[in-house]
CSV table of C-alpha atoms (C1' of nucleotides) in Angstrom, one decimal:
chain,number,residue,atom,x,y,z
P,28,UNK,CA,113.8,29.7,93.0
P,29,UNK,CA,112.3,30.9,96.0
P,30,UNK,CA,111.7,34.4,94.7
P,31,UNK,CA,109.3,33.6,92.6
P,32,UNK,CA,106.9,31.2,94.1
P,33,UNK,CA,103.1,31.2,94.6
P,34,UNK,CA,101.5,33.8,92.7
P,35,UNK,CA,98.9,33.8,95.0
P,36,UNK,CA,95.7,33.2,93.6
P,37,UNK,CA,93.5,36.4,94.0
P,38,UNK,CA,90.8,34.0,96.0
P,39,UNK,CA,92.3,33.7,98.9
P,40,UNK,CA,92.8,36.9,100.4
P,41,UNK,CA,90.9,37.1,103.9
P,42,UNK,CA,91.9,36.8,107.3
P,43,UNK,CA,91.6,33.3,107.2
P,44,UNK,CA,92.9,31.8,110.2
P,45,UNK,CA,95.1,28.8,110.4
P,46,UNK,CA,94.1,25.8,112.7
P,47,UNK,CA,95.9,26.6,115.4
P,48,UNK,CA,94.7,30.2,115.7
P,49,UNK,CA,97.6,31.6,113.7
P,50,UNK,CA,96.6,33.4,110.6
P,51,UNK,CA,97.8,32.3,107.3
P,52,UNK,CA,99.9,35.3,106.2
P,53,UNK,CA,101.9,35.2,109.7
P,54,UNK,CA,102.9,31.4,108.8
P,55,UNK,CA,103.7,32.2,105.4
P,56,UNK,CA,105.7,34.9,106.7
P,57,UNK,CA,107.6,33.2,109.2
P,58,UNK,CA,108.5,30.0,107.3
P,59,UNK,CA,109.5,32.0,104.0
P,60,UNK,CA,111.8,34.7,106.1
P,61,UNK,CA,112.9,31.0,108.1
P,62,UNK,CA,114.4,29.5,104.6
P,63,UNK,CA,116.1,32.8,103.6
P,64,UNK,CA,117.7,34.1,107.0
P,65,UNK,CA,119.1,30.7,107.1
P,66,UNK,CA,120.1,29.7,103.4
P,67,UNK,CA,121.4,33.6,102.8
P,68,UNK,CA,122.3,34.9,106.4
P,69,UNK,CA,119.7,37.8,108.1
P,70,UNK,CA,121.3,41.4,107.2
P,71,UNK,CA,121.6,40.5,103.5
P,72,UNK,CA,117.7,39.5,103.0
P,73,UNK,CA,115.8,42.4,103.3
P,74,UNK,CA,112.0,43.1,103.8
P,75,UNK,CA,111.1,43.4,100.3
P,76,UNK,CA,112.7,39.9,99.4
P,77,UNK,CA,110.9,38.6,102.3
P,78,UNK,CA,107.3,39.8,101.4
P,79,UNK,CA,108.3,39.2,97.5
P,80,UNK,CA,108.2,35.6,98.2
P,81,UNK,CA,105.7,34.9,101.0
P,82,UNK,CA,103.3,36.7,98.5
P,83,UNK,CA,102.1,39.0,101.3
P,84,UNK,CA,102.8,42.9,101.3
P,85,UNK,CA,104.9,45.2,103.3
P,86,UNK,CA,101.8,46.4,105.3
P,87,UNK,CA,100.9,42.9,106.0
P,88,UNK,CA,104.5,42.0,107.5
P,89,UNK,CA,104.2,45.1,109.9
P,90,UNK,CA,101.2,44.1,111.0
P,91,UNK,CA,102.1,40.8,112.0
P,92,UNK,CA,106.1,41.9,113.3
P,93,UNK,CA,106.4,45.4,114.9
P,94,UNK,CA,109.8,45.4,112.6
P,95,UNK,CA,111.9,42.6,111.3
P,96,UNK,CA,114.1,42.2,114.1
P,97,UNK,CA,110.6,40.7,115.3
P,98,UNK,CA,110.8,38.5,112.8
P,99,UNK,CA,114.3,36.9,113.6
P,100,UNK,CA,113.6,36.3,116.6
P,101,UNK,CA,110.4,34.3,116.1
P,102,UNK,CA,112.6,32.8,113.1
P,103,UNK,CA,115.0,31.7,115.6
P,104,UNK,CA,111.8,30.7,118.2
P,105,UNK,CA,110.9,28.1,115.0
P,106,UNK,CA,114.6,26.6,115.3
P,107,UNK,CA,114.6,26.5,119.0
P,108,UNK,CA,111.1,25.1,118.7
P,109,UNK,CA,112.5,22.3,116.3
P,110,UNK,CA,115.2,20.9,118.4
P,111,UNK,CA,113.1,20.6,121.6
P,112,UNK,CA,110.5,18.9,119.1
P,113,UNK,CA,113.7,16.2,118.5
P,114,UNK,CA,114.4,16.1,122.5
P,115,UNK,CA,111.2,15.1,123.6
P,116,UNK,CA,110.8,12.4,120.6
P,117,UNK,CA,114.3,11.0,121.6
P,118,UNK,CA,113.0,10.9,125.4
P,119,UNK,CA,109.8,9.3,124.7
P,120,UNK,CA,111.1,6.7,122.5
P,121,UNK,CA,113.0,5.0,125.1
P,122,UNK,CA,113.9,4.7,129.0
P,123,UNK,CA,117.5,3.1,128.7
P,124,UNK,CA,119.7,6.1,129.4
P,125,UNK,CA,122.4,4.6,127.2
P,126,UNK,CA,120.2,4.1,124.4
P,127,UNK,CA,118.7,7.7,124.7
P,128,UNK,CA,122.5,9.0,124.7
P,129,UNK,CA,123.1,7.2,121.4
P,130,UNK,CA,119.7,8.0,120.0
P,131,UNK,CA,119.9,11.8,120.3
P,132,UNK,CA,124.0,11.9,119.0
P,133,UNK,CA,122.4,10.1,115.9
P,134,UNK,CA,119.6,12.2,115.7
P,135,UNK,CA,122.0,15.4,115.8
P,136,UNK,CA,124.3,13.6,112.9
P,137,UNK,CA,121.2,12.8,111.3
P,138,UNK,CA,120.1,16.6,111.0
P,139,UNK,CA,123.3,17.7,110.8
P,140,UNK,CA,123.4,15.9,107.4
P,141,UNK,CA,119.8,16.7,106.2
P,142,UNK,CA,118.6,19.9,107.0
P,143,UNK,CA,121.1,22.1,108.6
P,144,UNK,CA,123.9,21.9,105.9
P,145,UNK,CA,124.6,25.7,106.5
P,146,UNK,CA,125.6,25.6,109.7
P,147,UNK,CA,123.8,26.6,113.1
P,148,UNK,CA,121.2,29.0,113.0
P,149,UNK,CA,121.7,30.7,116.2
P,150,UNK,CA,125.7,30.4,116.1
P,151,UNK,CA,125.3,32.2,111.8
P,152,UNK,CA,122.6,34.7,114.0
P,153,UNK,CA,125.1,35.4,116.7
P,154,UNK,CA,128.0,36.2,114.0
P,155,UNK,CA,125.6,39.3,112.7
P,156,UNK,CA,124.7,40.8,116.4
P,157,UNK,CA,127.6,41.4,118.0
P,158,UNK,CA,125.6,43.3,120.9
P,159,UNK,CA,125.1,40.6,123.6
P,160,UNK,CA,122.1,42.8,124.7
P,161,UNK,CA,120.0,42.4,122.0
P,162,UNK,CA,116.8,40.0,121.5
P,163,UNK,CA,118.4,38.0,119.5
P,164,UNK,CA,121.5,37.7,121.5
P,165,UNK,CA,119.5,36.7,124.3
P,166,UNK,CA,117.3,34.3,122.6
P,167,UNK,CA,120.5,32.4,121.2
P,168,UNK,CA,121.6,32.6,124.7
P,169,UNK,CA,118.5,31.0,126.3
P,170,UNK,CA,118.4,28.2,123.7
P,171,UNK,CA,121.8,27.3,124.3
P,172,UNK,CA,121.2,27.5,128.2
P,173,UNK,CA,118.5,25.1,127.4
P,174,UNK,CA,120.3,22.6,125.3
P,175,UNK,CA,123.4,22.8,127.8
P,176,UNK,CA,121.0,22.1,130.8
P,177,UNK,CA,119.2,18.9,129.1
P,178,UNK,CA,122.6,17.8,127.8
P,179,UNK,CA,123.9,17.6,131.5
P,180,UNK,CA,121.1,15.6,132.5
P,181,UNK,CA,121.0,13.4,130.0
P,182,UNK,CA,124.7,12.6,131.1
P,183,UNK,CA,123.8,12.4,134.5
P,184,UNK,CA,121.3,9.9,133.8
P,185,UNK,CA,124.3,7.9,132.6
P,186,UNK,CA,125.9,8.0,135.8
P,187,UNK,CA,129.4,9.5,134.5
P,188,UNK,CA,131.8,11.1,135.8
P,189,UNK,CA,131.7,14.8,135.7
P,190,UNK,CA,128.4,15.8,133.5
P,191,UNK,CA,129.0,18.9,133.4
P,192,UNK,CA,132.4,18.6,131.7
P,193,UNK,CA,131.1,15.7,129.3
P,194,UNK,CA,128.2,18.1,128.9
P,195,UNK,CA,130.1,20.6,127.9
P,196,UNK,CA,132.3,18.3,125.1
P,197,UNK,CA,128.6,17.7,124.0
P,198,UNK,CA,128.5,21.1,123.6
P,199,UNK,CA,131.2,21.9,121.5
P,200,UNK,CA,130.8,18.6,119.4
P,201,UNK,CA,127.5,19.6,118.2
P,202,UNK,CA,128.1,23.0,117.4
P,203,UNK,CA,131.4,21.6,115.3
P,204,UNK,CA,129.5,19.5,113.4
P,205,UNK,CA,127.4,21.9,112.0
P,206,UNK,CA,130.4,24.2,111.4
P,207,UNK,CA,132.1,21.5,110.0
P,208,UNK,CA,129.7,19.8,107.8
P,209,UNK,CA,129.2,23.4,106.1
P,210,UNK,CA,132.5,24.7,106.2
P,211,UNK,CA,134.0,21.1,105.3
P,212,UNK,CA,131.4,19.0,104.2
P,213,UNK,CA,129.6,16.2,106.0
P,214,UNK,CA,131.9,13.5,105.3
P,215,UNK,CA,134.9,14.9,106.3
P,216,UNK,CA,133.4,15.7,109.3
P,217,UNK,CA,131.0,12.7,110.3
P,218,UNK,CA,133.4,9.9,111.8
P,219,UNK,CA,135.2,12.4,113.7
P,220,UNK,CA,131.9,14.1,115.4
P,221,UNK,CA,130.1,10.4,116.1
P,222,UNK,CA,134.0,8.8,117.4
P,223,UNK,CA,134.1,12.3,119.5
P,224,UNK,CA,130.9,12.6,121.2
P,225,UNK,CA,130.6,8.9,121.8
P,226,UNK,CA,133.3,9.3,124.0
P,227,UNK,CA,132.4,12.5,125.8
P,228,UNK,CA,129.4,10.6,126.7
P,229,UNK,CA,131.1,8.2,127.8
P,230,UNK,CA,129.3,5.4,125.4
P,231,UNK,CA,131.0,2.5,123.5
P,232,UNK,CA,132.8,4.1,121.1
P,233,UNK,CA,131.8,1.4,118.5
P,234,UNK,CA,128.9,1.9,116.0
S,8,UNK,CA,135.5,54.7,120.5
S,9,UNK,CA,136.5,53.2,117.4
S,10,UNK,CA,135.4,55.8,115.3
S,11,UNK,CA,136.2,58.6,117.0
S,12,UNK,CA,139.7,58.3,117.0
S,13,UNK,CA,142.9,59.8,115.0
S,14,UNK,CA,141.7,63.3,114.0
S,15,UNK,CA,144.9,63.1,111.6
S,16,UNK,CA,147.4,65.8,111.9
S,17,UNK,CA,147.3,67.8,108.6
S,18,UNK,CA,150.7,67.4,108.4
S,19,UNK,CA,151.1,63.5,107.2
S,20,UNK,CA,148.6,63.5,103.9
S,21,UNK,CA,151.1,62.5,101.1
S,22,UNK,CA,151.7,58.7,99.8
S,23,UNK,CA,154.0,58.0,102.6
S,24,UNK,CA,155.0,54.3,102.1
S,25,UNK,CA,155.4,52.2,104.9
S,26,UNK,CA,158.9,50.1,105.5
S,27,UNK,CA,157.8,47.4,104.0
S,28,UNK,CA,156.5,49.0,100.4
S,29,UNK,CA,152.5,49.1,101.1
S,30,UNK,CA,151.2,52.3,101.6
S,31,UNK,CA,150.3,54.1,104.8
S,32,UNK,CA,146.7,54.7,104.4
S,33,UNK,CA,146.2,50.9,102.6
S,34,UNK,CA,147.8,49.8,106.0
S,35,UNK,CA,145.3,51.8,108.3
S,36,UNK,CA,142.2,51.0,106.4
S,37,UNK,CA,143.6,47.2,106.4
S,38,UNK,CA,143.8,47.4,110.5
S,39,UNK,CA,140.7,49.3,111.0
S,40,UNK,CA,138.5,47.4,108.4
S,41,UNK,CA,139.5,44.4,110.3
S,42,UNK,CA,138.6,45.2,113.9
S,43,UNK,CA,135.2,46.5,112.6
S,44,UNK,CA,134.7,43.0,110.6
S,45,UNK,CA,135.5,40.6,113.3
S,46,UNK,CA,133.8,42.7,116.4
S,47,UNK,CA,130.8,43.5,114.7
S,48,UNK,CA,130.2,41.5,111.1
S,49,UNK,CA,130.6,42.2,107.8
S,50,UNK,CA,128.0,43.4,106.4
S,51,UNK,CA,126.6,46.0,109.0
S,52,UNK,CA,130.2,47.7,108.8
S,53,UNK,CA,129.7,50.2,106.0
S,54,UNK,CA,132.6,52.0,103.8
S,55,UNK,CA,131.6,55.2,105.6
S,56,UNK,CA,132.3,53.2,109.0
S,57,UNK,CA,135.8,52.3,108.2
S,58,UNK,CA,137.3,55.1,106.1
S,59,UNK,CA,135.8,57.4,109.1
S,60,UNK,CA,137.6,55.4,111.5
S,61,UNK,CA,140.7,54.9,109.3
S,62,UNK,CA,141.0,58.5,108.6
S,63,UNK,CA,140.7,58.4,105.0
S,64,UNK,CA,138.7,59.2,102.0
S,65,UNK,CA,136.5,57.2,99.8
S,66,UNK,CA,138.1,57.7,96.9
S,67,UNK,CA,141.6,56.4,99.0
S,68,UNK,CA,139.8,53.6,99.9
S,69,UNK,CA,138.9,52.7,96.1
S,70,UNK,CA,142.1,53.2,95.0
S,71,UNK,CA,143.8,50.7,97.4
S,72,UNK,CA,140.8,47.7,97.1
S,73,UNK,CA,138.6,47.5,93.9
S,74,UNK,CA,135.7,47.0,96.0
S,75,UNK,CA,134.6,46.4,99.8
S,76,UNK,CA,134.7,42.4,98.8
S,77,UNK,CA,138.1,42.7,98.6
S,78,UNK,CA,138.9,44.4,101.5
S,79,UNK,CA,136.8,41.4,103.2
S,80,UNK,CA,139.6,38.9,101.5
S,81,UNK,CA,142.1,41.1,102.8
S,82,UNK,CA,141.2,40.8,106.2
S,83,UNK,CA,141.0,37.1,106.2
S,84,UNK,CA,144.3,37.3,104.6
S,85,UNK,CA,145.5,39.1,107.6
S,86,UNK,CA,143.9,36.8,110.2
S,87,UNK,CA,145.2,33.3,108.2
S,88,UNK,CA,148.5,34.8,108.3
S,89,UNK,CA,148.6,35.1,111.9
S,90,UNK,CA,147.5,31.7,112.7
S,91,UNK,CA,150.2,30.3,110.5
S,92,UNK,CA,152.3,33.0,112.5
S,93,UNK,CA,151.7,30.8,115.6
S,94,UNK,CA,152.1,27.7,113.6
S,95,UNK,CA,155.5,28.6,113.1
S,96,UNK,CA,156.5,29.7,116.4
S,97,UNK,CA,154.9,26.9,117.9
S,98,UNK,CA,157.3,24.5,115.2
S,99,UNK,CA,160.4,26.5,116.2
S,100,UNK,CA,159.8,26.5,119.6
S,101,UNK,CA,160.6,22.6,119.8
S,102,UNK,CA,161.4,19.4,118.2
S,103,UNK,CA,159.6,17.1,119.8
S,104,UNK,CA,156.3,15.9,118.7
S,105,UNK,CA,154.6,16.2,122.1
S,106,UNK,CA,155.7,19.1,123.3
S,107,UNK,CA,154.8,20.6,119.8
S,108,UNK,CA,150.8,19.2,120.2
S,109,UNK,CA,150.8,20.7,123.5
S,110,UNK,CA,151.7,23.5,122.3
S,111,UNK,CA,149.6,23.9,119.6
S,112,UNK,CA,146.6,23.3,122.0
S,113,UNK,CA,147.7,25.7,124.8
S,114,UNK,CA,148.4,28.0,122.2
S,115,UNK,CA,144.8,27.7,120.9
S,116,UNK,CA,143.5,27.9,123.9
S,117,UNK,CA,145.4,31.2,125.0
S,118,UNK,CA,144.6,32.5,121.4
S,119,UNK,CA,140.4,32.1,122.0
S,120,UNK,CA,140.8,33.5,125.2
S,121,UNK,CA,142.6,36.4,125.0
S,122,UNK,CA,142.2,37.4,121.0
S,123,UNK,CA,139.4,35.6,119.2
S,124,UNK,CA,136.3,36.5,121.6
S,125,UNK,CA,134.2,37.3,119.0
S,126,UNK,CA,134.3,33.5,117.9
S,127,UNK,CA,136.2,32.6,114.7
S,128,UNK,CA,136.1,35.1,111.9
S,129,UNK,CA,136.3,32.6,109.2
S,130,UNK,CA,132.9,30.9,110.6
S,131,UNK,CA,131.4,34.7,110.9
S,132,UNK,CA,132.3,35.2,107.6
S,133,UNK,CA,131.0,32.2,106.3
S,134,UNK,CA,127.9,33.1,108.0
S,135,UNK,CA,127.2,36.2,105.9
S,136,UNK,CA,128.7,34.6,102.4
S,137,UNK,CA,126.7,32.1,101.7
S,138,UNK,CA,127.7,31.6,97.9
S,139,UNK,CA,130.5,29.1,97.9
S,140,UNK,CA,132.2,30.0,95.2
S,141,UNK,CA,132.6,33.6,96.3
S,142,UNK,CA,136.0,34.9,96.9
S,143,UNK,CA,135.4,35.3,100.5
S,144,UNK,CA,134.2,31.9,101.0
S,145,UNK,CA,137.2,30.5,99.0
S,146,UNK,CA,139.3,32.0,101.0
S,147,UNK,CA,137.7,30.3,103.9
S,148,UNK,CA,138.0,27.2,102.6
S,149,UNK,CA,141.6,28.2,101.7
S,150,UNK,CA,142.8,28.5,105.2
S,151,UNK,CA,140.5,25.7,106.5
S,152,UNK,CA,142.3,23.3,104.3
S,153,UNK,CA,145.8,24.5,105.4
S,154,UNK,CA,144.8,24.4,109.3
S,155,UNK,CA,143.3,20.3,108.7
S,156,UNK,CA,146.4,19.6,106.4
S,157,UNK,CA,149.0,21.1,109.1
S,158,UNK,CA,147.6,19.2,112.0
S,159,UNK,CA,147.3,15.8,110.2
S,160,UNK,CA,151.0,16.6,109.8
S,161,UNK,CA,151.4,17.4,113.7
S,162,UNK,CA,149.1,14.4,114.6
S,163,UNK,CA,151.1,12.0,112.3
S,164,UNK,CA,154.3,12.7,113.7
S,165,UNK,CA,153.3,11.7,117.4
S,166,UNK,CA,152.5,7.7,115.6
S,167,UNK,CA,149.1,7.7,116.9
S,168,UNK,CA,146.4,5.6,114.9
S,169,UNK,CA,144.4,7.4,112.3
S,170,UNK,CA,146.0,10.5,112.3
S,171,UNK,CA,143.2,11.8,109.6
S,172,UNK,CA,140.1,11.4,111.9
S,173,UNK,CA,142.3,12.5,115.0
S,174,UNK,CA,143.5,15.5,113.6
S,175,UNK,CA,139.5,16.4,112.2
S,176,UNK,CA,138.4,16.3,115.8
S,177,UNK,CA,141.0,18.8,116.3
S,178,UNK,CA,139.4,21.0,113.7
S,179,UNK,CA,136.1,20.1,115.0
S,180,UNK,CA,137.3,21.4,118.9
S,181,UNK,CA,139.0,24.1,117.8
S,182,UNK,CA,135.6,25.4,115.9
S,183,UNK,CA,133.7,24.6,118.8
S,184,UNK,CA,136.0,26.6,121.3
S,185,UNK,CA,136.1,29.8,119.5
S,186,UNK,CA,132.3,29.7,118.9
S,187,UNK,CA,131.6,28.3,122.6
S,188,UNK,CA,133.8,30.8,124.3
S,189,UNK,CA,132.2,33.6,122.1
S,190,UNK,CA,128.7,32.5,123.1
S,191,UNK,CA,128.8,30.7,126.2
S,192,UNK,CA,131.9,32.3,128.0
S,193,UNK,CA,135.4,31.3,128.1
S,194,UNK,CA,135.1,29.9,131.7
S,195,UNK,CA,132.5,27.5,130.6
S,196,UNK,CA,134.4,25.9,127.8
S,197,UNK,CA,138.3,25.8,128.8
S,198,UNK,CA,138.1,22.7,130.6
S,199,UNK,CA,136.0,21.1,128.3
S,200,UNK,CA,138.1,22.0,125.3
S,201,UNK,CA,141.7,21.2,126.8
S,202,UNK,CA,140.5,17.7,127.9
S,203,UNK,CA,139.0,16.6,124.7
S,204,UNK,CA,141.5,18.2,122.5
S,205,UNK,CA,144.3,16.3,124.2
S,206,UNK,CA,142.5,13.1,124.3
S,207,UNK,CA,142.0,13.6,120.8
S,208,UNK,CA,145.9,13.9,120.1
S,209,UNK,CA,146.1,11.3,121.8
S,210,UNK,CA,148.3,13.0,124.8
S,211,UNK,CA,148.1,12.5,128.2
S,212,UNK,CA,144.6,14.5,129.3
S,213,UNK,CA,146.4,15.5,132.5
S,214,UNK,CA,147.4,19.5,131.9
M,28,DC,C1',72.8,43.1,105.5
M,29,DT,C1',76.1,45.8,107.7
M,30,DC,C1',80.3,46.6,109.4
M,31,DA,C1',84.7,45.9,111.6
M,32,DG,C1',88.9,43.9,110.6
M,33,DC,C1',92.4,41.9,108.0
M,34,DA,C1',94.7,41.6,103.6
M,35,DT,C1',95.6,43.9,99.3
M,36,DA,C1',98.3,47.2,96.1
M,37,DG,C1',101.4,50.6,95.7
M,38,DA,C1',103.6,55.0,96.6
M,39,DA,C1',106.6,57.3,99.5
M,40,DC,C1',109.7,58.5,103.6
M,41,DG,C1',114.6,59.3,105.0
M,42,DA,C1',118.6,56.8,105.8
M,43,DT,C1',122.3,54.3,104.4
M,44,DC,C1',124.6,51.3,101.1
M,45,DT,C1',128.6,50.9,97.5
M,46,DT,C1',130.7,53.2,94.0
M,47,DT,C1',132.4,57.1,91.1
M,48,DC,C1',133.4,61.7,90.3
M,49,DT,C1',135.9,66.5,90.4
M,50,DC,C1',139.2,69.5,92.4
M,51,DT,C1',142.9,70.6,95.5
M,52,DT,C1',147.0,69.8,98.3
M,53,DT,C1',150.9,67.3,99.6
M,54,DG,C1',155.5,65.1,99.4
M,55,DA,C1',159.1,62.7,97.1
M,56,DT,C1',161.9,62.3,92.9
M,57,DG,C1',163.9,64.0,88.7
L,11,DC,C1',162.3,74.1,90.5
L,12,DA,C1',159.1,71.2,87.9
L,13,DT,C1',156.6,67.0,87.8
L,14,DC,C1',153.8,63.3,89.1
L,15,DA,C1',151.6,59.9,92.0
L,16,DA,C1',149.2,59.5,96.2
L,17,DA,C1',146.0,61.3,99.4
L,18,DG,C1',142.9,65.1,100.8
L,19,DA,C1',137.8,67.0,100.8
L,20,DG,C1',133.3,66.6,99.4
L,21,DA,C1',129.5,66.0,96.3
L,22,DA,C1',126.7,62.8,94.0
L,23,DA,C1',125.2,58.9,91.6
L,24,DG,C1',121.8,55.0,91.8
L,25,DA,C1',120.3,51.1,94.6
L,26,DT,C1',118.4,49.2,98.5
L,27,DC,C1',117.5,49.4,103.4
L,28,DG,C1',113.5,49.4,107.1
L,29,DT,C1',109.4,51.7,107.9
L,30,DT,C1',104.9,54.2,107.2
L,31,DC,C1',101.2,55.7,104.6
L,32,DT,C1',96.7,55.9,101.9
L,33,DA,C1',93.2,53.8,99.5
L,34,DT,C1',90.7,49.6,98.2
L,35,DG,C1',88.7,44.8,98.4
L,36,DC,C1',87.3,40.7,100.6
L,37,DT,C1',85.4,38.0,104.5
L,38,DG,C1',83.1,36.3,108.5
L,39,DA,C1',80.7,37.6,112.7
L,40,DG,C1',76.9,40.4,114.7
DNA sequence: CTCAGCATAGAACGATCTTTCTCTTTGATG
DNA sequence: CATCAAAGAGAAAGATCGTTCTATGCTGAG
C-alpha cells in the first residue's frame, strides 16, 4: 500500500525546490523512509524499498544522504522536531502552570492514541543500535536530554516537591505508554498512564 | 570477544545429549543466539554470527531450528522462563502479600540493573517484528499477558482498590525502567521507578 | 541560447543474508 | 564389531543488502 504509490508523472522531474529551500525529492525522501522505519522498524527496510516508493532513484537518495544511516537520523530529527512542535503549542496556549501540566499529559495520550501506535521512535531506533556511540544513539540521547530537561521545568513551575524525581516518573510514564499502547493496546493502557502521571505531577488526580 | 571464543576441542563432536535430553550443540546455539539477540538486536545478528560464536555448523543449526525465526522464539522462550523463574522464587520466598509486592519490585529493580541493561527484550523484539500476528510477536504478547495476569493476582491479594488499573501501572513502570535504565542510565531512573511502583501497589513509598 | 546542475533510468559492485546441499567423522547402542 | 544418528567441514544456492557508476533528460539562471 505504500509500495506502490505515485507513479510519478514524467513532468515533474527538475530540481524544483520546495518553499522553504528544501528540494522536493529530499522531502519525499525523508517522509516516505519516516512512515516505513517507523511502521516496519529501520534494518528491515532497505534502500531500494525506500526509493521504490518515494518514486526517486538510488542516485537521487545519495545525493541527498551520504548513506542511509544519514537518513535515520534526519528521520529521527522529524520526530524530535514533532514533539518540540507539541511543547511550544502547549506553552503558548496557556500561562497557568497547572493547566499547562494537564494540557501536555493530554496531548501525549492524545498522540499516543493517534499517531504513534507502534511505539516510540527513538526507544524502537535505540533497540536496533546497540553501540551508544553511534549518530543515532546520540541523537536519541539528546532528544531525551531535551524532553527530560523541559519536563523538570515544567514541574518546577508547579512548585512540587522534588522535580527532578516527578520528572523522572514523567519520564518513564510516557515512554510506557507508548510501549504499552503497542504492545497492549491503548485501552488497556490509557487509565493507568493518565491516573499515573497525574500523580507524578502532582495534579488532581481527577479527569 | 563473543565470537572469538571456544575453539572447540576436536575431541567432543558427537551428539552428546545434555542431562536433561536436549542436545549439546542445540543448548550452545540457544545460549549464544541469545546474548547476540538481546545485546545487539535481531536482525543485524546473522546465522554466520551465532553458529561462529556457538561453535557449530550451519547445517547443525538447521537441524535443531527450522529457521532463524525460530531460534528468535526460542530465545524469548528462554527469557519468559526466567522471569517466571523469579516469580516463583519471589512466591516461595513468603506468604505475606506485602512482603511478596516488595519483593517483586526490588526484585525488578535488581533484575534491570544488574541483567536487563539492554532494556527489555520483548519490547526490542517487538521493535523489529512489526507483523502482529508473527510468531515472535505472539510470543510477546504471550508473556505480556502472563506478567499483567500474575500481578493483578499479586495486587489483588494486598485488598487495594482496583487492582486491574493498579497492577497496569505496574506493567507500565516496569516497561519504562528497563527502557529508561537502558537509555538514560540506571542511576537516573532507580529512584524514580521504586517510588512510583510502590505507590502504585499501594505500599508504603518509604524503601 | 547556453550551460551547469539536479533528477532520471538502470546496470553493477562486493558483501552478507538465510537456507540447502554433499561428504566425512564421531560416539553411543545393538 | 556393525550400525545409525548427530555433528563436523565447507561449498553453494539465490536473494537482498548498501553503495557507486555511467549515460541521458529536463530545468532555470546567466
Amino acid at each position: 500500500m505504500l509500495s506502490d504509490m505515485a507513479p510519478r508523472t514524467t513532468a515533474s522531474r527538475a530540481p524544483r525546490k520546495t518553499a522553504d529551500g528544501g528540494s522536493e525529492a529530499r522531502e519525499r525522501l525523508l517522509r516516505t523512509a519516516s512512515e516505513l522505519f517507523y511502521a516496519e522498524g529501520i534494518h528491515v527496510v532497505g534502500v531500494d524499498r525506500i526509493v521504490a516508493a518515494a518514486g526517486v532513484t538510488r542516485a537521487t537518495f545519495y545525493r541527498h544522504f551520504p548513506s542511509k544511516e544519514d537518513l535515520v537520523e534526519a528521520y529521527l530529527g522529524v520526530e524530535d522536531a514533532n514533539l518540540r512542535g507539541m511543547f511550544d503549542a502547549a506553552q503558548v496556549a496557556t500561562d497557568d502552570p497547572v493547566e499547562l501540566a494537564g494540557l501536555l499529559i493530554d496531548g501525549i495520550a492524545e498522540d499516543v492514541a493517534r499517531h504513534h501506535t507502534r511505539g516510540c521512535p527513538f526507544i524502537n531506533a535505540a533497540a536496533e543500535y546497540p553501540d551508544a556511540d553511534s549518530g543515532v544513539r546520540r541523537a536519541v540521547g539528546k532528544h531525551r536530554a531535551w524532553f527530560r530537561g523541559s519536563l523538570e521545568r515544567v514541574v518546577s513551575a508547579l512548585g512540587s516537591d522534588d522535580p527532578v524525581t516527578r520528572a523522572g516518573q514523567l519520564v518513564l510514564l510516557r515512554d510506557a505508554a507508548l510501549v504499552g499502547g503497542y504492545l497492549d493496546g491503548w485501552d488497556n493502557v490509557r487509565v493507568a498512564f493518565v491516573g499515573a502521571a497525574r500523580q507524578a505531577a502532582g495534579l488532581d488526580p481527577a479527569h
